[in-house]
Short mmCIF file of C-alpha atoms in Angstrom, two decimals:
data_model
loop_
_atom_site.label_atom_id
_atom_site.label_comp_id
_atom_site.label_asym_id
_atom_site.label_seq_id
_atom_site.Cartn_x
_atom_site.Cartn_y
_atom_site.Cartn_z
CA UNK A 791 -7.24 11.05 16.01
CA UNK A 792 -4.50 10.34 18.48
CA UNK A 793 -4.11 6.81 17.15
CA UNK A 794 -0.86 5.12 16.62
CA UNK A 795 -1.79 3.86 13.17
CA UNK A 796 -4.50 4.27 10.67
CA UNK A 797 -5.33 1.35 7.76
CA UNK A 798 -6.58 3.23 5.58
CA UNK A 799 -8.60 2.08 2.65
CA UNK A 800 -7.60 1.91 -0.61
CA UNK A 801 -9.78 4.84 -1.98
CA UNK A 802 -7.74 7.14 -0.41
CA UNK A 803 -5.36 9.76 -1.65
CA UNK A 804 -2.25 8.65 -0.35
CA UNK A 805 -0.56 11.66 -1.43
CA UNK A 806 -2.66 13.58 0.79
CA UNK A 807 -2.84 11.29 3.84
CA UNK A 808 0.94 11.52 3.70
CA UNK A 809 1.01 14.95 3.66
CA UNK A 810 -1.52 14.85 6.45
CA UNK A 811 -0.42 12.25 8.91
CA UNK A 812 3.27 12.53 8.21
CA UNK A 813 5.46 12.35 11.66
CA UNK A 814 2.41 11.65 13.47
CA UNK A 815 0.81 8.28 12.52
CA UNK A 816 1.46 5.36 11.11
CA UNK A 817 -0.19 4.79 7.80
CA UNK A 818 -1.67 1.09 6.99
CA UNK A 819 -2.35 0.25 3.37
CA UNK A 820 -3.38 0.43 1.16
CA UNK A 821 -3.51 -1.62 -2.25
CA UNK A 822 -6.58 -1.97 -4.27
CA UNK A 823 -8.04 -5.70 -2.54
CA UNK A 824 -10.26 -6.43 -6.14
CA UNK A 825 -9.28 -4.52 -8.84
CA UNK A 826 -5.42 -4.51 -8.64
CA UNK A 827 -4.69 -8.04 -6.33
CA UNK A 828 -7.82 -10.34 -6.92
CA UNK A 829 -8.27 -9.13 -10.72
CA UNK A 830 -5.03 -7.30 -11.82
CA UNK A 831 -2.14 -9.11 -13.33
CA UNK A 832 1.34 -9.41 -11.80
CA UNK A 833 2.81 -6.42 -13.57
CA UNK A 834 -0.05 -4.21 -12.51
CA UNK A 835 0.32 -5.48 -8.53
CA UNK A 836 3.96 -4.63 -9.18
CA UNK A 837 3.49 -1.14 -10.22
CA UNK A 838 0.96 -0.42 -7.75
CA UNK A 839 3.30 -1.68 -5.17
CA UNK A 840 5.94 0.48 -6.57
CA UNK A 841 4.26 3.67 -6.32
CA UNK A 842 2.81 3.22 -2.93
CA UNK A 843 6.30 2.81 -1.76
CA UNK A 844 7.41 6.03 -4.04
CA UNK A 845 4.79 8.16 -1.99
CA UNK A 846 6.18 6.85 1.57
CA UNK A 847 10.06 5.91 1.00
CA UNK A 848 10.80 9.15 3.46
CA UNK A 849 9.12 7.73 6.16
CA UNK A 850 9.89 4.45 8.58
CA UNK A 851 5.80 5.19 9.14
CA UNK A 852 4.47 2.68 7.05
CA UNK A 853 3.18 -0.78 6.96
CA UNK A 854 2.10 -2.27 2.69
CA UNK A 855 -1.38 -4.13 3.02
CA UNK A 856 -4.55 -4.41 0.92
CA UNK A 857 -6.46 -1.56 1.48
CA UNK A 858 -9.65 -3.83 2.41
CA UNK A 859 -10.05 -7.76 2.90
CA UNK A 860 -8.32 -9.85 0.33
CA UNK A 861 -11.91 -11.29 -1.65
CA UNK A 862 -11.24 -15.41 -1.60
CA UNK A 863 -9.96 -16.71 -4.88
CA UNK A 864 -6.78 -13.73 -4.82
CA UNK A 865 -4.32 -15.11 -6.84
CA UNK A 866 -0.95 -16.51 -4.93
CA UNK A 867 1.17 -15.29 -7.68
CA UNK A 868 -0.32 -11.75 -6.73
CA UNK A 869 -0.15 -12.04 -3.20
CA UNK A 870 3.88 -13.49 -3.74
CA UNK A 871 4.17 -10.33 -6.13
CA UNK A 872 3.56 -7.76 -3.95
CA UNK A 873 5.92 -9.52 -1.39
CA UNK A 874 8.95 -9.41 -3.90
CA UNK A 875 8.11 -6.30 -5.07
CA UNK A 876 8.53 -4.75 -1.80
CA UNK A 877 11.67 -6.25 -0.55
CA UNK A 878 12.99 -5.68 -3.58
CA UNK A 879 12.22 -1.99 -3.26
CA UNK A 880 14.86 0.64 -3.08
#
């Protein structure tokens, strides 16, 4: 698309859309919003985290986000999860 960055939503194959916009985009995203941050527990926003940032740790092209709007009521333990998670990340 020519765009600098695409958020992408969280249906997508990240495998592929790494494969795909590798070295030419940035790629937003792209966490389950209901299923893993509203609804999952901290574990499961952990290991989501965890392999999102397994599929892009070659690449400074990449921001973590929800992969949609964050529904009202998302747990702040989730929200502080994925946070930790992520700069904890190696």
């Amino acid at each position: 698309t020519g765009a600098d960055g695409l958020d992408i939503d969280y249906k997508t194959d990240v495998t592929r859309a790494h494969e795909v916009m590798q070295h030419r985009t940035v790629f937003v995203g792209n966490i389950d919003p209901s299923g893993v941050l509203a609804l999952g527990s901290p574990e499961n926003v952990a290991s989501s985290v965890s392999q999102l940032l397994h599929v892009f740790a070659d690449t400074p092209r990449f921001v973590l986000n929800a992969g949609c709007a964050l529904p009202p009521g998302t747990p702040s333990e989730n929200i502080r999860m994925l946070m930790s998670t992520a700069r904890g990340f190696r």
